[in-house]
mmCIF file of C-alpha atoms in Angstrom:
data_model
loop_
_atom_site.group_PDB
_atom_site.id
_atom_site.type_symbol
_atom_site.label_atom_id
_atom_site.label_comp_id
_atom_site.label_asym_id
_atom_site.label_seq_id
_atom_site.Cartn_x
_atom_site.Cartn_y
_atom_site.Cartn_z
ATOM 1 C CA MET A 1 -5.525 17.730 -17.629
ATOM 2 C CA LEU A 2 -7.535 19.663 -14.964
ATOM 3 C CA ALA A 3 -10.867 18.385 -16.390
ATOM 4 C CA PHE A 4 -9.440 14.890 -16.450
ATOM 5 C CA LEU A 5 -8.291 15.189 -12.773
ATOM 6 C CA ALA A 6 -11.725 16.603 -11.732
ATOM 7 C CA ARG A 7 -13.501 13.625 -13.293
ATOM 8 C CA ARG A 8 -11.128 11.132 -11.694
ATOM 9 C CA VAL A 9 -11.417 12.714 -8.251
ATOM 10 C CA LEU A 10 -15.229 12.808 -8.537
ATOM 11 C CA GLY A 11 -15.190 9.116 -9.611
ATOM 12 C CA ALA A 12 -12.858 8.314 -6.738
ATOM 13 C CA VAL A 13 -15.164 9.945 -4.260
ATOM 14 C CA VAL A 14 -18.118 7.917 -5.610
ATOM 15 C CA ILE A 15 -16.182 4.638 -5.406
ATOM 16 C CA LEU A 16 -15.086 5.375 -1.820
ATOM 17 C CA LEU A 17 -18.660 6.160 -0.814
ATOM 18 C CA ILE A 18 -19.818 2.835 -2.265
ATOM 19 C CA ILE A 19 -17.059 0.939 -0.563
ATOM 20 C CA SER A 20 -17.737 2.690 2.738
ATOM 21 C CA ALA A 21 -21.488 1.832 2.385
ATOM 22 C CA ILE A 22 -20.835 -1.797 1.727
ATOM 23 C CA THR A 23 -18.209 -2.081 4.500
ATOM 24 C CA PHE A 24 -20.460 -0.188 6.965
ATOM 25 C CA LEU A 25 -23.427 -2.469 6.235
ATOM 26 C CA LEU A 26 -21.200 -5.558 6.735
ATOM 27 C CA PHE A 27 -19.684 -4.352 9.992
ATOM 28 C CA PHE A 28 -22.429 -2.494 11.739
ATOM 29 C CA ALA A 29 -25.334 -4.732 10.809
ATOM 30 C CA VAL A 30 -24.191 -6.697 13.968
ATOM 31 C CA PRO A 31 -27.007 -6.698 16.516
ATOM 32 C CA GLY A 32 -26.775 -3.484 18.650
ATOM 33 C CA ASN A 33 -26.575 -5.226 21.960
ATOM 34 C CA GLU A 34 -23.524 -7.180 20.883
ATOM 35 C CA VAL A 35 -21.686 -4.097 19.676
ATOM 36 C CA ALA A 36 -22.530 -2.052 22.691
ATOM 37 C CA ALA A 37 -21.244 -4.916 24.914
ATOM 38 C CA LEU A 38 -17.828 -4.539 23.254
ATOM 39 C CA SER A 39 -17.665 -1.003 24.618
ATOM 40 C CA CYS A 40 -18.316 -1.829 28.325
ATOM 41 C CA GLY A 41 -16.784 -5.232 28.683
ATOM 42 C CA LYS A 42 -17.604 -7.195 31.823
ATOM 43 C CA SER A 43 -19.198 -4.262 33.585
ATOM 44 C CA CYS A 44 -22.221 -4.367 31.221
ATOM 45 C CA THR A 45 -25.696 -4.147 32.596
ATOM 46 C CA PRO A 46 -28.876 -3.873 30.574
ATOM 47 C CA VAL A 47 -29.169 -0.218 31.445
ATOM 48 C CA LEU A 48 -25.586 0.531 30.590
ATOM 49 C CA VAL A 49 -25.950 -1.351 27.237
ATOM 50 C CA GLU A 50 -28.977 0.766 26.257
ATOM 51 C CA GLN A 51 -27.154 4.027 27.258
ATOM 52 C CA ILE A 52 -24.159 3.003 25.060
ATOM 53 C CA ARG A 53 -26.495 2.096 22.171
ATOM 54 C CA ARG A 54 -27.968 5.513 22.306
ATOM 55 C CA ASP A 55 -24.608 7.304 22.742
ATOM 56 C CA LEU A 56 -23.207 5.423 19.647
ATOM 57 C CA GLY A 57 -26.449 5.878 17.638
ATOM 58 C CA LEU A 58 -26.959 2.116 17.410
ATOM 59 C CA ASP A 59 -30.654 2.469 18.307
ATOM 60 C CA GLN A 60 -31.124 4.110 14.902
ATOM 61 C CA PRO A 61 -31.665 2.355 11.583
ATOM 62 C CA VAL A 62 -28.483 1.221 9.812
ATOM 63 C CA TRP A 63 -28.948 3.604 6.874
ATOM 64 C CA GLN A 64 -29.304 6.514 9.225
ATOM 65 C CA GLN A 65 -26.155 5.420 11.109
ATOM 66 C CA TYR A 66 -24.287 5.417 7.870
ATOM 67 C CA LEU A 67 -25.447 8.949 6.916
ATOM 68 C CA VAL A 68 -24.283 10.145 10.310
ATOM 69 C CA PHE A 69 -20.938 8.378 9.749
ATOM 70 C CA VAL A 70 -20.426 9.913 6.316
ATOM 71 C CA GLY A 71 -21.501 13.357 7.687
ATOM 72 C CA GLY A 72 -18.891 12.990 10.400
ATOM 73 C CA ILE A 73 -16.156 12.551 7.746
ATOM 74 C CA PHE A 74 -16.935 15.866 6.231
ATOM 75 C CA ALA A 75 -18.247 17.966 9.048
ATOM 76 C CA GLY A 76 -17.437 16.202 12.259
ATOM 77 C CA ARG A 77 -19.931 14.943 14.907
ATOM 78 C CA VAL A 78 -20.517 14.237 18.608
ATOM 79 C CA ILE A 79 -20.329 10.686 19.741
ATOM 80 C CA GLY A 80 -21.915 10.403 23.250
ATOM 81 C CA ASP A 81 -20.320 13.356 25.063
ATOM 82 C CA LYS A 82 -17.138 13.335 23.022
ATOM 83 C CA PRO A 83 -16.601 15.717 20.131
ATOM 84 C CA CYS A 84 -14.976 14.244 17.020
ATOM 85 C CA ASP A 85 -13.550 16.707 14.563
ATOM 86 C CA ALA A 86 -13.728 16.173 10.844
ATOM 87 C CA PRO A 87 -12.657 13.907 9.250
ATOM 88 C CA CYS A 88 -14.172 11.806 11.997
ATOM 89 C CA LEU A 89 -14.046 8.052 11.645
ATOM 90 C CA GLY A 90 -15.437 7.410 15.121
ATOM 91 C CA TYR A 91 -13.842 6.276 18.358
ATOM 92 C CA SER A 92 -12.214 2.841 18.999
ATOM 93 C CA PHE A 93 -14.107 0.375 21.036
ATOM 94 C CA VAL A 94 -10.829 -0.828 22.650
ATOM 95 C CA ASN A 95 -8.623 2.236 23.517
ATOM 96 C CA LYS A 96 -11.497 4.802 23.330
ATOM 97 C CA GLU A 97 -9.289 7.009 21.170
ATOM 98 C CA PRO A 98 -10.243 8.600 17.761
ATOM 99 C CA VAL A 99 -9.825 5.993 15.049
ATOM 100 C CA LEU A 100 -8.143 8.538 12.689
ATOM 101 C CA ASP A 101 -5.568 9.460 15.297
ATOM 102 C CA THR A 102 -4.646 5.818 15.910
ATOM 103 C CA VAL A 103 -4.378 5.012 12.175
ATOM 104 C CA LEU A 104 -2.249 8.120 11.519
ATOM 105 C CA ASP A 105 -0.049 7.128 14.438
ATOM 106 C CA ARG A 106 0.680 3.732 12.868
ATOM 107 C CA LEU A 107 0.779 5.029 9.225
ATOM 108 C CA PRO A 108 4.430 6.167 9.195
ATOM 109 C CA VAL A 109 5.605 2.594 9.885
ATOM 110 C CA THR A 110 3.695 1.208 6.824
ATOM 111 C CA ILE A 111 4.694 4.170 4.545
ATOM 112 C CA SER A 112 8.260 3.721 5.436
ATOM 113 C CA LEU A 113 8.111 0.011 4.834
ATOM 114 C CA ALA A 114 6.522 0.627 1.441
ATOM 115 C CA ILE A 115 8.790 3.490 0.274
ATOM 116 C CA GLY A 116 12.069 1.589 1.056
ATOM 117 C CA ALA A 117 10.870 -1.563 -0.642
ATOM 118 C CA VAL A 118 9.725 0.321 -3.743
ATOM 119 C CA VAL A 119 13.032 2.104 -4.172
ATOM 120 C CA LEU A 120 14.963 -1.111 -3.852
ATOM 121 C CA PHE A 121 12.960 -3.324 -6.176
ATOM 122 C CA LEU A 122 12.685 -0.583 -8.783
ATOM 123 C CA ILE A 123 16.343 -0.091 -8.904
ATOM 124 C CA PHE A 124 17.265 -3.704 -9.029
ATOM 125 C CA GLY A 125 14.209 -5.018 -10.912
ATOM 126 C CA VAL A 126 14.216 -2.430 -13.654
ATOM 127 C CA GLY A 127 18.028 -2.597 -13.847
ATOM 128 C CA LEU A 128 18.122 -6.402 -14.178
ATOM 129 C CA GLY A 129 15.273 -6.287 -16.737
ATOM 130 C CA MET A 130 17.048 -3.715 -18.949
ATOM 131 C CA LEU A 131 20.264 -5.669 -18.734
ATOM 132 C CA ALA A 132 18.486 -8.928 -19.665
ATOM 133 C CA ALA A 133 16.761 -7.135 -22.633
ATOM 134 C CA LEU A 134 20.006 -5.618 -24.021
ATOM 135 C CA ARG A 135 21.745 -8.904 -23.661
ATOM 136 C CA LYS A 136 18.855 -10.984 -24.901
ATOM 137 C CA GLY A 137 19.916 -14.665 -25.272
ATOM 138 C CA LYS A 138 23.313 -14.146 -23.762
ATOM 139 C CA LEU A 139 24.712 -15.221 -20.397
ATOM 140 C CA ALA A 140 23.681 -12.094 -18.522
ATOM 141 C CA ASP A 141 20.078 -12.556 -19.743
ATOM 142 C CA LYS A 142 19.894 -16.100 -18.537
ATOM 143 C CA ILE A 143 21.446 -15.292 -15.136
ATOM 144 C CA SER A 144 19.087 -12.413 -14.551
ATOM 145 C CA MET A 145 16.000 -14.548 -15.404
ATOM 146 C CA VAL A 146 17.207 -17.409 -13.229
ATOM 147 C CA PHE A 147 17.517 -14.916 -10.272
ATOM 148 C CA ALA A 148 14.112 -13.587 -11.105
ATOM 149 C CA LEU A 149 12.522 -17.110 -10.991
ATOM 150 C CA LEU A 150 14.198 -17.858 -7.702
ATOM 151 C CA GLY A 151 13.183 -14.574 -6.078
ATOM 152 C CA GLY A 152 9.605 -14.837 -7.400
ATOM 153 C CA SER A 153 9.091 -18.245 -5.796
ATOM 154 C CA MET A 154 10.015 -16.975 -2.318
ATOM 155 C CA GLN A 155 7.403 -15.850 0.278
ATOM 156 C CA ILE A 156 7.908 -13.180 2.981
ATOM 157 C CA TYR A 157 6.987 -15.500 5.873
ATOM 158 C CA VAL A 158 9.717 -17.944 4.705
ATOM 159 C CA MET A 159 12.400 -15.294 4.082
ATOM 160 C CA ALA A 160 11.762 -13.213 7.242
ATOM 161 C CA PRO A 161 12.781 -15.955 9.803
ATOM 162 C CA PHE A 162 15.769 -16.865 7.706
ATOM 163 C CA PHE A 163 17.031 -13.254 7.391
ATOM 164 C CA LEU A 164 16.364 -12.597 11.131
ATOM 165 C CA TYR A 165 18.408 -15.696 12.056
ATOM 166 C CA LEU A 166 21.229 -14.913 9.637
ATOM 167 C CA PHE A 167 21.681 -11.196 10.179
ATOM 168 C CA VAL A 168 20.261 -10.552 13.666
ATOM 169 C CA TYR A 169 20.394 -13.636 16.001
ATOM 170 C CA SER A 170 23.445 -15.598 14.717
ATOM 171 C CA SER A 171 25.790 -12.802 13.378
ATOM 172 C CA ASP A 172 24.461 -9.715 15.205
ATOM 173 C CA LEU A 173 25.232 -7.707 11.916
ATOM 174 C CA LEU A 174 21.957 -5.798 12.081
ATOM 175 C CA PRO A 175 19.592 -4.753 14.924
ATOM 176 C CA ARG A 176 16.193 -6.338 15.221
ATOM 177 C CA PRO A 177 13.833 -4.548 12.861
ATOM 178 C CA THR A 178 12.167 -1.631 14.446
ATOM 179 C CA TYR A 179 10.767 1.732 13.388
ATOM 180 C CA THR A 180 12.599 5.082 14.075
ATOM 181 C CA SER A 181 11.297 8.241 12.528
ATOM 182 C CA PHE A 182 13.422 9.381 9.566
ATOM 183 C CA PHE A 183 13.412 12.907 10.989
ATOM 184 C CA ASP A 184 14.669 11.702 14.332
ATOM 185 C CA SER A 185 17.580 9.543 12.857
ATOM 186 C CA PRO A 186 17.917 8.689 9.223
ATOM 187 C CA ALA A 187 20.584 6.123 10.002
ATOM 188 C CA GLN A 188 18.416 4.187 12.511
ATOM 189 C CA TRP A 189 15.469 4.521 10.165
ATOM 190 C CA VAL A 190 17.460 2.631 7.574
ATOM 191 C CA THR A 191 19.166 0.034 9.690
ATOM 192 C CA GLY A 192 15.808 -0.691 11.473
ATOM 193 C CA LEU A 193 13.961 -1.414 8.250
ATOM 194 C CA ILE A 194 16.663 -2.731 5.950
ATOM 195 C CA LEU A 195 15.729 -6.419 6.495
ATOM 196 C CA PRO A 196 12.067 -6.117 5.659
ATOM 197 C CA TRP A 197 12.957 -3.875 2.662
ATOM 198 C CA THR A 198 15.394 -6.462 1.419
ATOM 199 C CA CYS A 199 12.875 -9.256 1.668
ATOM 200 C CA LEU A 200 10.146 -7.369 -0.074
ATOM 201 C CA ALA A 201 12.639 -6.158 -2.784
ATOM 202 C CA ILE A 202 13.824 -9.709 -3.563
ATOM 203 C CA ILE A 203 10.256 -10.857 -4.084
ATOM 204 C CA HIS A 204 9.193 -7.919 -6.169
ATOM 205 C CA THR A 205 12.491 -7.490 -8.011
ATOM 206 C CA ALA A 206 11.890 -10.890 -9.685
ATOM 207 C CA TYR A 207 8.600 -9.745 -11.181
ATOM 208 C CA TYR A 208 9.822 -6.330 -12.247
ATOM 209 C CA ALA A 209 12.845 -7.805 -13.917
ATOM 210 C CA ARG A 210 10.782 -10.134 -16.025
ATOM 211 C CA LEU A 211 8.186 -7.390 -16.839
ATOM 212 C CA THR A 212 10.899 -4.888 -17.806
ATOM 213 C CA ARG A 213 12.720 -7.386 -19.957
ATOM 214 C CA SER A 214 9.565 -8.372 -21.836
ATOM 215 C CA SER A 215 8.498 -4.739 -22.249
ATOM 216 C CA MET A 216 11.901 -3.600 -23.459
ATOM 217 C CA VAL A 217 12.159 -6.419 -25.984
ATOM 218 C CA ASP A 218 8.757 -5.585 -27.410
ATOM 219 C CA VAL A 219 9.617 -1.810 -27.685
ATOM 220 C CA LEU A 220 13.041 -2.488 -29.236
ATOM 221 C CA ASN A 221 11.192 -4.238 -32.126
ATOM 222 C CA GLU A 222 8.878 -1.256 -32.774
ATOM 223 C CA ASP A 223 9.082 0.677 -36.048
ATOM 224 C CA TYR A 224 9.889 3.961 -34.305
ATOM 225 C CA ILE A 225 12.907 2.478 -32.609
ATOM 226 C CA ARG A 226 14.219 1.323 -36.061
ATOM 227 C CA THR A 227 13.525 4.918 -37.258
ATOM 228 C CA VAL A 228 15.601 6.496 -34.482
ATOM 229 C CA ARG A 229 18.370 4.003 -35.114
ATOM 230 C CA ALA A 230 18.392 4.920 -38.808
ATOM 231 C CA LYS A 231 18.749 8.610 -37.846
ATOM 232 C CA GLY A 232 22.156 7.798 -36.359
ATOM 233 C CA LEU A 233 21.354 8.176 -32.674
ATOM 234 C CA SER A 234 23.764 6.521 -30.239
ATOM 235 C CA THR A 235 22.811 3.303 -28.613
ATOM 236 C CA ARG A 236 22.536 5.001 -25.271
ATOM 237 C CA GLU A 237 20.058 7.586 -26.684
ATOM 238 C CA VAL A 238 17.972 4.928 -28.324
ATOM 239 C CA TYR A 239 17.781 2.774 -25.151
ATOM 240 C CA VAL A 240 17.366 5.463 -22.487
ATOM 241 C CA LYS A 241 15.563 8.285 -24.277
ATOM 242 C CA HIS A 242 13.216 6.291 -26.468
ATOM 243 C CA ALA A 243 12.939 2.578 -25.754
ATOM 244 C CA PHE A 244 12.987 2.953 -21.922
ATOM 245 C CA ARG A 245 10.274 5.564 -21.812
ATOM 246 C CA GLY A 246 8.068 3.367 -24.096
ATOM 247 C CA ALA A 247 8.683 0.334 -21.960
ATOM 248 C CA MET A 248 7.642 2.174 -18.716
ATOM 249 C CA SER A 249 3.820 2.220 -19.262
ATOM 250 C CA PRO A 250 3.131 -1.369 -18.163
ATOM 251 C CA ILE A 251 5.622 -1.011 -15.329
ATOM 252 C CA ALA A 252 3.897 2.064 -14.090
ATOM 253 C CA THR A 253 0.537 0.344 -14.031
ATOM 254 C CA ILE A 254 1.839 -2.589 -11.944
ATOM 255 C CA LEU A 255 3.912 -0.306 -9.690
ATOM 256 C CA GLY A 256 0.858 1.841 -8.843
ATOM 257 C CA LEU A 257 -1.183 -1.232 -7.822
ATOM 258 C CA ASP A 258 1.839 -2.702 -5.925
ATOM 259 C CA ILE A 259 2.341 0.500 -3.890
ATOM 260 C CA ALA A 260 -1.354 0.376 -2.972
ATOM 261 C CA VAL A 261 -1.046 -3.300 -1.962
ATOM 262 C CA LEU A 262 2.066 -2.587 0.175
ATOM 263 C CA PHE A 263 0.079 0.059 2.021
ATOM 264 C CA ALA A 264 -3.051 -1.981 2.326
ATOM 265 C CA GLY A 265 -1.572 -5.435 2.711
ATOM 266 C CA ALA A 266 1.272 -5.049 5.110
ATOM 267 C CA ILE A 267 -0.138 -7.539 7.570
ATOM 268 C CA ILE A 268 2.180 -10.458 6.896
ATOM 269 C CA THR A 269 5.399 -8.300 6.580
ATOM 270 C CA GLU A 270 4.725 -6.463 9.758
ATOM 271 C CA THR A 271 3.780 -9.493 11.613
ATOM 272 C CA SER A 272 6.842 -11.364 10.397
ATOM 273 C CA PHE A 273 9.241 -8.667 11.497
ATOM 274 C CA GLY A 274 7.322 -7.478 14.618
ATOM 275 C CA LEU A 275 6.673 -3.923 13.205
ATOM 276 C CA ILE A 276 3.656 -2.086 14.653
ATOM 277 C CA GLY A 277 2.028 -0.480 11.666
ATOM 278 C CA VAL A 278 -1.386 -0.413 9.982
ATOM 279 C CA GLY A 279 -1.193 -4.112 9.200
ATOM 280 C CA GLN A 280 -0.794 -5.043 12.813
ATOM 281 C CA LEU A 281 -3.535 -2.607 13.746
ATOM 282 C CA ALA A 282 -5.873 -4.362 11.284
ATOM 283 C CA VAL A 283 -5.107 -7.742 12.814
ATOM 284 C CA ASN A 284 -5.568 -6.594 16.407
ATOM 285 C CA SER A 285 -8.785 -4.791 15.564
ATOM 286 C CA VAL A 286 -10.143 -8.019 13.954
ATOM 287 C CA PHE A 287 -9.428 -10.024 17.077
ATOM 288 C CA ALA A 288 -10.778 -7.443 19.307
ATOM 289 C CA SER A 289 -13.973 -6.953 17.092
ATOM 290 C CA ASP A 290 -13.106 -3.246 17.108
ATOM 291 C CA LEU A 291 -15.605 -2.312 14.374
ATOM 292 C CA PRO A 292 -14.754 1.418 14.012
ATOM 293 C CA MET A 293 -11.021 0.650 13.835
ATOM 294 C CA MET A 294 -11.616 -1.994 11.196
ATOM 295 C CA MET A 295 -13.767 0.493 9.213
ATOM 296 C CA GLY A 296 -10.918 3.001 9.334
ATOM 297 C CA VAL A 297 -8.282 0.570 8.150
ATOM 298 C CA VAL A 298 -10.590 -0.618 5.221
ATOM 299 C CA LEU A 299 -11.208 2.953 4.126
ATOM 300 C CA LEU A 300 -7.374 3.737 4.295
ATOM 301 C CA ALA A 301 -6.740 0.656 2.130
ATOM 302 C CA ALA A 302 -9.444 1.587 -0.383
ATOM 303 C CA THR A 303 -8.204 5.181 -0.554
ATOM 304 C CA ALA A 304 -4.679 3.951 -1.228
ATOM 305 C CA VAL A 305 -5.785 1.845 -4.190
ATOM 306 C CA VAL A 306 -7.983 4.581 -5.630
ATOM 307 C CA VAL A 307 -5.326 7.288 -5.411
ATOM 308 C CA ALA A 308 -2.738 4.951 -6.791
ATOM 309 C CA ASN A 309 -4.893 4.417 -9.906
ATOM 310 C CA ILE A 310 -5.173 8.159 -10.432
ATOM 311 C CA VAL A 311 -1.445 8.690 -10.125
ATOM 312 C CA VAL A 312 -0.785 5.918 -12.659
ATOM 313 C CA ASP A 313 -3.070 7.566 -15.162
ATOM 314 C CA ILE A 314 -1.244 10.926 -14.720
ATOM 315 C CA VAL A 315 2.218 9.199 -14.903
ATOM 316 C CA TYR A 316 1.105 7.601 -18.247
ATOM 317 C CA ALA A 317 0.785 10.967 -19.878
ATOM 318 C CA VAL A 318 4.236 12.042 -18.540
ATOM 319 C CA ILE A 319 6.336 9.095 -19.597
ATOM 320 C CA ASP A 320 4.567 8.280 -22.857
ATOM 321 C CA PRO A 321 3.767 11.062 -25.180
ATOM 322 C CA ARG A 322 1.433 8.867 -27.211
ATOM 323 C CA ILE A 323 -1.057 8.927 -24.392
ATOM 324 C CA LYS A 324 -3.220 11.976 -23.981
ATOM 325 C CA VAL A 325 -5.482 12.863 -21.068
ATOM 326 C CA ALA A 326 -8.273 15.428 -21.495
#
């Protein structure tokens, strides 16, 4: 297992370096004067632009700028007269603050959004899928799949205004979505995010219900399930101890990718509910042409996807004894 993890971590580092190189080239191949002008606004003069270019290292070749950038991630660097401790992603052109500090400040909102949604759609999606599989062809199966089709056809930007009107503006049953730290007030953390959680859960529950049903039906027809039935095990033991574990492999794969997408692609959800997280930060940095901030958000998204894939591989070995990692 340790050798497997070492190989995967090494591979992840290589992948992230490739992604960072491509992203850096796309962002920072912008002509130096234009980038420097973003840092001084309307007060720019030719002399000031050249000074900013030297401070930011924009007067160097792009490949050399990239090496300095990567070196800053591992060892820190000095940008102009400002020290930037490792891991250094640079300073924002807009608020002049360290990119990493700004991203980490917004990250709890996006993490909270993802965690709550994952818990809800796993409980209801896997639950509905198992119910449908165990009642295959019966009324419960048909009702579950109808709900799954309806939920899967919805979009967050359609559901968000409807839920806000129904539960916030017209009935005042819930407060307007906002973020409160879980450690400050667990109750406000839940009530402030329950609407976006519910919208995301409805959409994803539909897919997980169908996936769980299909996977469970396939596993229940496997030879080893017939063997454990023949041994006289109870229905509960057959379904939970054997069939459920075997059916979780494809679900774990999709879940790992979905979690990464929730972290990396929260733009629409956060915008729809007015939450200020990483998604909103990405949008604002694009409109402001804040290249260091854009770079930081892209690297965060890439890291989330890579880490999610490593975790999925480990979970495989835990839930399915037929899979070995070495």
